[in-house]
Amino acid sequence: MGRVDDLEESQAPAGTGQAIATAGDAPSDAYAQRRGSSSPARRVTFLLLALAGLAGSVAMQAYLGTYASSGGGAAQVSVPPVPVAFSLLLCLCVAALLSWRDLRRWRARVRHGSWAEVEPEQPRAALSLRLQAIARLPALRWSDVRRGWREWVCAAGVGFSLLASLIADLGARTLAGRPAAQWWWIGSVALLLTTAGMYTWQKRQKSAARPAKRAQASDRGTSRQTARLSRLERARAIWEAIGDPVLLVILLEVALLLRLPNLTNLPYVLHGDEAACGLEAYRWLNGGVPSLISVGWYGLPMLGYGIPAVVMKVVGANLLGLRLSSVLIGVLSIALLYALAREFVGRRPAFVATALMTVAHIHIQFSRMGIHYIHAPFVVLLTLWMLVRSLRKNSPFAAAVAGVGLSLALQVYFSARILFLIVPLFLIGLFFLQRRLLKGRLLILGWMLLSFLVSVGPLGVYFLQDAASFKARSAEVLILNLTGEMRTHLLSQFGTVDLWVVLQHQLAAVPLLVGGLPDQSLQYGPFYPLFDALVAALATIGFFYALAHLKRPLYLLLVIWVVSTVALGGVLTMDMPWWPRLLVMVPALCLLAALALEEVLRAVERVWRCFEWPVAATDPGRRWRPALLGGVLALLVIGFSGGQSIEHYFIEYGQEVNGVPWRARYTDIARYAAQLPAGTEVLLFSDDSVIWTYEPIRFLDTQVNGQRTGDPAMLRALLANRTGPTVIIITLSRADDFQKLLDTPGALPAGVYRPQKGPDGQVAFYTYRLSG
């Protein structure tokens, strides 16, 4: 409950590091001080207008969501401009209403800032002291060195990590040197992180030693005050201590309940990209990866494929182990979103944002697939959380982890590389809008840059020698690269290769991304929108609200995050919207929706207090009843969104996918072949569209042994040369041809011919198991 910058409603004193961490966690008495500043009628009118605008926005999003059932993307769906404009106007009006109180207090909010704990020393003075220390180096005595040994250890750690990184960079230049170079690489990163941790701990020790005496003197008075606390105040103190772990445990339990059941059968279809990631994990398990300084499928470094390999090593080298690795990464990304949100806001909006992502069907889906898409939001959340924490807490360790996170963005799925746009734009925005928040943080930014250079070094050397693998994927999907294949693709979708016309279509579809267009990828591809109508409306309102509050670091970050992803992962790429590319902005959209909902709930609480205070001015419950009402309403929103997602994903999606024979064809064949006894020879009788060596078959059936043919004469020749147990798999396209062979006496050896059914009971293919 509460906002970062609304320090007037926070019990934390301005100018302390706790001003953010506790903002809005406890009910405020600010109303008692301002209860005469606004009449009840005005507050009720404001609330009714906001609720009416929100209801209209939800209704319009529900209408726009009907276009998702067509399954078309930006190139196929044409929505009349009037409903789209009206929907945006309603969201803009609600955002303006929610911003009205803030606009009246603009100057006060700007003066308070957004995070504290700025170093007491000025940057110039600190630099001067360091220069003086360097000048006195020749005159140092052993006693001076002994007192400052920790500083010398940290300096040595940085030096050795740079040396190890240089050795790794040199070794990465040759194929023979990379196996050894990878260990120098890992060692340099580990040493730098350890050094940053020691340096951070040392700074904390020094800062904690100064107020130690004052804290000891106040201990007795504090203990006497604690003894006189009421039950309500004791409960509040306990909640302050354990609230975050309790809420996070609840979220993680719900996340696991939604992601673990029936993991190998929903999604039932094993996509080729998912199987390709599994095959790369097999390479790890079988010792086929020469070093971390190498790339695998689609030119991505091998570290990203090593993550599922670790889980498969423990659980089993199968589909369960592959998908379980994504479950773990997805659940960890939920914890990271909560941590990032708590750097800025109170527990309620942080809980709501994280809960919305926990129950979002898109996050559930990609947390249950063994493909590497879920790695990108994890890395983005980790890096942004560490970046914000390093600036807030002046923490070199957090800055070093953020630098490592930037290097990880090059090693996981491509959409994580949006960090190289978000991070610099965020820092530039802070420089122009809240420059004082960067005061004294030059050393922190230096730690982050140093960590990035050390952690990316050998990989950068590799990509300098093999630039094609680094930019191959972007060349395939960016519409600005008018290759021959891209021209053909654009012509088939838009009827033109004129980039201006194509971009107009893409930009016109942007307002529909959240609640009006379905996924165009076959990795998911359901016929419903990204979010339900309520969350879509709240996210859109939250975006407009954030535009009006760009001076707040959180809103600045979220706007940059969303705009960058929509531009590079949507407007400038083909097949918009391709949800795997947009997955990285789902946390930002959930946080925007939670912040918009928080403003509405605060308006509800103000109206409640307005009527309750004169009636029960001395009732202790007046402090917690409004917060309880807001919490119940927030849970209703989460419950509605979760119900929509569960219905979409666990009921509708399975019917959509399993009912499409061509989507499940390879999975059906591969699952059947994987159950055959070892040594069984499989002959695939199909048309040319079926590829026998396609990834799903090779992943599920690791001992596959057979051939494909579509010619009846060739099939008879293969049967004549068989040497062991043999099974013929006949696709539906060749069922009639095989039936003719069955009707021809002596054309086939004796065997059993039977249909094999798919997950929904429909005939998927036929088999002919030879006798003997």
Short mmCIF file of N, CA, C and O in Angstrom, two decimals, residues 232-307:
data_model
loop_
_atom_site.label_atom_id
_atom_site.label_comp_id
_atom_site.label_asym_id
_atom_site.label_seq_id
_atom_site.Cartn_x
_atom_site.Cartn_y
_atom_site.Cartn_z
N LEU A 232 -2.06 -4.72 18.87
CA LEU A 232 -2.07 -4.34 17.47
C LEU A 232 -0.69 -3.89 17.02
O LEU A 232 -0.22 -4.25 15.93
N GLU A 233 -0.01 -3.12 17.86
CA GLU A 233 1.32 -2.65 17.50
C GLU A 233 2.33 -3.78 17.48
O GLU A 233 3.24 -3.81 16.67
N ARG A 234 2.17 -4.75 18.39
CA ARG A 234 3.05 -5.92 18.37
C ARG A 234 2.85 -6.74 17.10
O ARG A 234 3.81 -7.20 16.49
N ALA A 235 1.57 -6.93 16.75
CA ALA A 235 1.30 -7.67 15.53
C ALA A 235 1.88 -6.96 14.32
O ALA A 235 2.42 -7.59 13.40
N ARG A 236 1.78 -5.63 14.32
CA ARG A 236 2.33 -4.87 13.21
C ARG A 236 3.85 -5.01 13.17
O ARG A 236 4.45 -5.14 12.09
N ALA A 237 4.49 -4.99 14.34
CA ALA A 237 5.95 -5.14 14.37
C ALA A 237 6.37 -6.52 13.86
O ALA A 237 7.36 -6.66 13.14
N ILE A 238 5.60 -7.56 14.25
CA ILE A 238 5.92 -8.90 13.76
C ILE A 238 5.74 -8.98 12.25
O ILE A 238 6.56 -9.57 11.54
N TRP A 239 4.65 -8.36 11.75
CA TRP A 239 4.41 -8.37 10.31
C TRP A 239 5.51 -7.63 9.56
O TRP A 239 5.90 -8.03 8.46
N GLU A 240 6.01 -6.55 10.15
CA GLU A 240 7.12 -5.84 9.52
C GLU A 240 8.33 -6.75 9.36
O GLU A 240 9.07 -6.64 8.39
N ALA A 241 8.52 -7.65 10.31
CA ALA A 241 9.71 -8.50 10.29
C ALA A 241 9.56 -9.69 9.36
O ALA A 241 10.52 -10.09 8.69
N ILE A 242 8.36 -10.28 9.29
CA ILE A 242 8.21 -11.53 8.55
C ILE A 242 7.30 -11.41 7.34
O ILE A 242 7.06 -12.41 6.64
N GLY A 243 6.77 -10.21 7.07
CA GLY A 243 5.79 -10.05 6.01
C GLY A 243 6.30 -10.47 4.65
O GLY A 243 5.63 -11.23 3.92
N ASP A 244 7.47 -9.99 4.27
CA ASP A 244 8.00 -10.31 2.94
C ASP A 244 8.25 -11.80 2.74
O ASP A 244 7.84 -12.37 1.72
N PRO A 245 8.91 -12.50 3.68
CA PRO A 245 9.09 -13.94 3.47
C PRO A 245 7.77 -14.70 3.39
O PRO A 245 7.64 -15.62 2.57
N VAL A 246 6.79 -14.32 4.20
CA VAL A 246 5.51 -15.02 4.19
C VAL A 246 4.82 -14.84 2.84
O VAL A 246 4.35 -15.81 2.22
N LEU A 247 4.74 -13.61 2.36
CA LEU A 247 4.09 -13.35 1.08
C LEU A 247 4.82 -14.04 -0.07
O LEU A 247 4.19 -14.59 -0.99
N LEU A 248 6.15 -14.03 -0.01
CA LEU A 248 6.92 -14.65 -1.08
C LEU A 248 6.73 -16.16 -1.10
O LEU A 248 6.62 -16.78 -2.17
N VAL A 249 6.67 -16.77 0.07
CA VAL A 249 6.45 -18.22 0.14
C VAL A 249 5.08 -18.58 -0.45
O VAL A 249 4.94 -19.56 -1.19
N ILE A 250 4.07 -17.76 -0.15
CA ILE A 250 2.73 -18.01 -0.70
C ILE A 250 2.77 -17.94 -2.23
O ILE A 250 2.22 -18.80 -2.93
N LEU A 251 3.42 -16.92 -2.75
CA LEU A 251 3.50 -16.76 -4.20
C LEU A 251 4.23 -17.93 -4.86
O LEU A 251 3.80 -18.44 -5.90
N LEU A 252 5.32 -18.34 -4.26
CA LEU A 252 6.10 -19.43 -4.85
C LEU A 252 5.35 -20.75 -4.79
O LEU A 252 5.44 -21.58 -5.70
N GLU A 253 4.59 -20.98 -3.71
CA GLU A 253 3.79 -22.20 -3.63
C GLU A 253 2.72 -22.22 -4.70
O GLU A 253 2.50 -23.26 -5.36
N VAL A 254 2.04 -21.10 -4.89
CA VAL A 254 1.03 -21.04 -5.94
C VAL A 254 1.67 -21.23 -7.31
O VAL A 254 1.12 -21.92 -8.19
N ALA A 255 2.84 -20.64 -7.51
CA ALA A 255 3.54 -20.78 -8.79
C ALA A 255 3.86 -22.25 -9.07
O ALA A 255 3.68 -22.74 -10.19
N LEU A 256 4.33 -22.96 -8.07
CA LEU A 256 4.64 -24.38 -8.27
C LEU A 256 3.37 -25.21 -8.51
O LEU A 256 3.38 -26.14 -9.33
N LEU A 257 2.29 -24.87 -7.84
CA LEU A 257 1.04 -25.60 -8.04
C LEU A 257 0.51 -25.43 -9.47
O LEU A 257 -0.16 -26.32 -9.99
N LEU A 258 0.80 -24.29 -10.08
CA LEU A 258 0.33 -24.05 -11.44
C LEU A 258 1.30 -24.56 -12.50
O LEU A 258 0.92 -24.65 -13.67
N ARG A 259 2.51 -24.90 -12.12
CA ARG A 259 3.53 -25.23 -13.12
C ARG A 259 3.99 -26.69 -13.08
O ARG A 259 4.58 -27.16 -14.05
N LEU A 260 3.75 -27.38 -11.99
CA LEU A 260 4.24 -28.75 -11.89
C LEU A 260 3.27 -29.82 -12.37
O LEU A 260 3.70 -30.82 -12.96
N PRO A 261 1.95 -29.70 -12.15
CA PRO A 261 1.07 -30.82 -12.49
C PRO A 261 1.06 -31.14 -13.99
O PRO A 261 1.07 -30.25 -14.83
N ASN A 262 1.06 -32.44 -14.28
CA ASN A 262 0.92 -32.93 -15.66
C ASN A 262 1.93 -32.25 -16.59
O ASN A 262 1.62 -31.86 -17.71
N LEU A 263 3.16 -32.16 -16.12
CA LEU A 263 4.17 -31.34 -16.80
C LEU A 263 4.54 -31.89 -18.17
O LEU A 263 4.79 -31.12 -19.11
N THR A 264 4.56 -33.20 -18.34
CA THR A 264 4.99 -33.77 -19.62
C THR A 264 3.87 -33.86 -20.64
O THR A 264 4.14 -34.13 -21.81
N ASN A 265 2.64 -33.63 -20.21
CA ASN A 265 1.51 -33.75 -21.14
C ASN A 265 0.79 -32.44 -21.41
O ASN A 265 -0.10 -32.39 -22.26
N LEU A 266 1.10 -31.39 -20.68
CA LEU A 266 0.55 -30.07 -20.97
C LEU A 266 1.67 -29.05 -20.85
O LEU A 266 2.12 -28.76 -19.73
N PRO A 267 2.16 -28.53 -21.95
CA PRO A 267 1.67 -28.77 -23.30
C PRO A 267 2.02 -30.16 -23.81
O PRO A 267 3.11 -30.67 -23.55
N TYR A 268 1.07 -30.75 -24.51
CA TYR A 268 1.28 -32.10 -25.05
C TYR A 268 2.26 -32.07 -26.22
O TYR A 268 3.11 -32.95 -26.35
N VAL A 269 2.16 -31.04 -27.04
CA VAL A 269 3.00 -30.96 -28.24
C VAL A 269 4.42 -30.59 -27.85
O VAL A 269 4.65 -29.64 -27.10
N LEU A 270 5.36 -31.35 -28.34
CA LEU A 270 6.78 -31.03 -28.18
C LEU A 270 7.23 -30.27 -29.43
O LEU A 270 7.39 -30.86 -30.50
N HIS A 271 7.41 -28.97 -29.28
CA HIS A 271 7.80 -28.16 -30.43
C HIS A 271 9.25 -28.47 -30.83
O HIS A 271 10.07 -28.88 -29.99
N GLY A 272 9.54 -28.25 -32.08
CA GLY A 272 10.89 -28.53 -32.57
C GLY A 272 11.95 -27.71 -31.87
O GLY A 272 13.07 -28.21 -31.61
N ASP A 273 11.65 -26.45 -31.54
CA ASP A 273 12.63 -25.62 -30.84
C ASP A 273 12.87 -26.13 -29.42
O ASP A 273 14.00 -26.10 -28.92
N GLU A 274 11.81 -26.60 -28.79
CA GLU A 274 11.97 -27.17 -27.45
C GLU A 274 12.84 -28.42 -27.51
O GLU A 274 13.73 -28.61 -26.67
N ALA A 275 12.58 -29.26 -28.49
CA ALA A 275 13.39 -30.47 -28.64
C ALA A 275 14.84 -30.13 -28.97
O ALA A 275 15.76 -30.82 -28.53
N ALA A 276 15.05 -29.05 -29.75
CA ALA A 276 16.42 -28.64 -30.07
C ALA A 276 17.18 -28.24 -28.81
O ALA A 276 18.37 -28.55 -28.67
N CYS A 277 16.51 -27.54 -27.90
CA CYS A 277 17.15 -27.20 -26.63
C CYS A 277 17.48 -28.46 -25.83
O CYS A 277 18.54 -28.55 -25.19
N GLY A 278 16.57 -29.45 -25.89
CA GLY A 278 16.86 -30.71 -25.22
C GLY A 278 18.03 -31.45 -25.83
O GLY A 278 18.84 -32.06 -25.11
N LEU A 279 18.15 -31.41 -27.14
CA LEU A 279 19.29 -32.06 -27.80
C LEU A 279 20.61 -31.39 -27.43
O LEU A 279 21.64 -32.07 -27.30
N GLU A 280 20.59 -30.06 -27.27
CA GLU A 280 21.80 -29.37 -26.82
C GLU A 280 22.14 -29.76 -25.39
O GLU A 280 23.32 -29.87 -25.03
N ALA A 281 21.11 -29.98 -24.56
CA ALA A 281 21.37 -30.47 -23.21
C ALA A 281 21.96 -31.88 -23.25
O ALA A 281 22.84 -32.22 -22.44
N TYR A 282 21.50 -32.70 -24.18
CA TYR A 282 22.11 -34.02 -24.36
C TYR A 282 23.60 -33.90 -24.68
O TYR A 282 24.42 -34.71 -24.23
N ARG A 283 23.94 -32.90 -25.50
CA ARG A 283 25.37 -32.69 -25.81
C ARG A 283 26.17 -32.44 -24.54
O ARG A 283 27.29 -32.95 -24.39
N TRP A 284 25.62 -31.65 -23.63
CA TRP A 284 26.29 -31.42 -22.35
C TRP A 284 26.47 -32.74 -21.60
O TRP A 284 27.56 -33.04 -21.10
N LEU A 285 25.38 -33.49 -21.52
CA LEU A 285 25.42 -34.72 -20.73
C LEU A 285 26.33 -35.77 -21.35
O LEU A 285 26.90 -36.60 -20.64
N ASN A 286 26.46 -35.76 -22.67
CA ASN A 286 27.27 -36.76 -23.36
C ASN A 286 28.71 -36.30 -23.60
O ASN A 286 29.46 -36.97 -24.30
N GLY A 287 29.08 -35.16 -23.04
CA GLY A 287 30.44 -34.67 -23.20
C GLY A 287 30.75 -34.10 -24.56
O GLY A 287 31.91 -34.05 -24.96
N GLY A 288 29.73 -33.64 -25.27
CA GLY A 288 29.94 -33.11 -26.61
C GLY A 288 30.17 -31.62 -26.67
O GLY A 288 30.29 -31.06 -27.77
N VAL A 289 30.25 -30.94 -25.52
CA VAL A 289 30.48 -29.49 -25.48
C VAL A 289 31.95 -29.26 -25.15
O VAL A 289 32.40 -29.58 -24.04
N PRO A 290 32.72 -28.70 -26.07
CA PRO A 290 34.15 -28.52 -25.80
C PRO A 290 34.43 -27.54 -24.68
O PRO A 290 35.34 -27.74 -23.88
N SER A 291 33.65 -26.45 -24.60
CA SER A 291 33.85 -25.45 -23.56
C SER A 291 32.67 -24.50 -23.55
O SER A 291 31.82 -24.52 -24.45
N LEU A 292 32.61 -23.67 -22.52
CA LEU A 292 31.59 -22.63 -22.46
C LEU A 292 31.76 -21.60 -23.56
O LEU A 292 30.81 -20.92 -23.94
N ILE A 293 32.97 -21.47 -24.05
CA ILE A 293 33.26 -20.49 -25.10
C ILE A 293 32.96 -21.13 -26.45
O ILE A 293 33.84 -21.40 -27.27
N SER A 294 31.70 -21.40 -26.66
CA SER A 294 31.24 -21.99 -27.91
C SER A 294 29.75 -21.73 -28.03
O SER A 294 29.11 -21.33 -27.06
N VAL A 295 29.22 -21.96 -29.20
CA VAL A 295 27.80 -21.72 -29.42
C VAL A 295 27.13 -23.01 -29.86
O VAL A 295 27.78 -23.94 -30.34
N GLY A 296 25.80 -23.03 -29.66
CA GLY A 296 25.02 -24.19 -30.06
C GLY A 296 23.93 -23.80 -31.03
O GLY A 296 24.15 -22.99 -31.94
N TRP A 297 22.77 -24.36 -30.81
CA TRP A 297 21.64 -24.16 -31.72
C TRP A 297 21.31 -22.67 -31.83
O TRP A 297 21.23 -21.96 -30.84
N TYR A 298 21.14 -22.20 -33.04
CA TYR A 298 20.80 -20.81 -33.37
C TYR A 298 21.88 -19.81 -32.94
O TYR A 298 21.61 -18.64 -32.74
N GLY A 299 23.11 -20.27 -32.77
CA GLY A 299 24.20 -19.36 -32.49
C GLY A 299 24.23 -18.82 -31.08
O GLY A 299 24.94 -17.84 -30.81
N LEU A 300 23.49 -19.44 -30.15
CA LEU A 300 23.50 -18.99 -28.76
C LEU A 300 24.60 -19.71 -27.99
O LEU A 300 24.84 -20.90 -28.20
N PRO A 301 25.28 -19.01 -27.08
CA PRO A 301 26.34 -19.66 -26.29
C PRO A 301 25.80 -20.84 -25.50
O PRO A 301 24.62 -20.93 -25.16
N MET A 302 26.69 -21.74 -25.17
CA MET A 302 26.31 -23.02 -24.59
C MET A 302 25.88 -22.93 -23.14
O MET A 302 25.28 -23.87 -22.62
N LEU A 303 26.17 -21.83 -22.45
CA LEU A 303 25.77 -21.73 -21.04
C LEU A 303 24.26 -21.87 -20.89
O LEU A 303 23.78 -22.54 -19.96
N GLY A 304 23.49 -21.24 -21.77
CA GLY A 304 22.04 -21.32 -21.66
C GLY A 304 21.52 -22.74 -21.81
O GLY A 304 20.50 -23.10 -21.20
N TYR A 305 22.19 -23.56 -22.59
CA TYR A 305 21.77 -24.95 -22.75
C TYR A 305 22.30 -25.84 -21.62
O TYR A 305 21.84 -26.96 -21.45
N GLY A 306 23.26 -25.32 -20.86
CA GLY A 306 23.77 -26.08 -19.72
C GLY A 306 22.83 -26.07 -18.53
O GLY A 306 22.89 -26.95 -17.67
N ILE A 307 21.94 -25.07 -18.47
CA ILE A 307 20.99 -24.98 -17.34
C ILE A 307 20.06 -26.19 -17.32
O ILE A 307 19.94 -26.86 -16.28
#
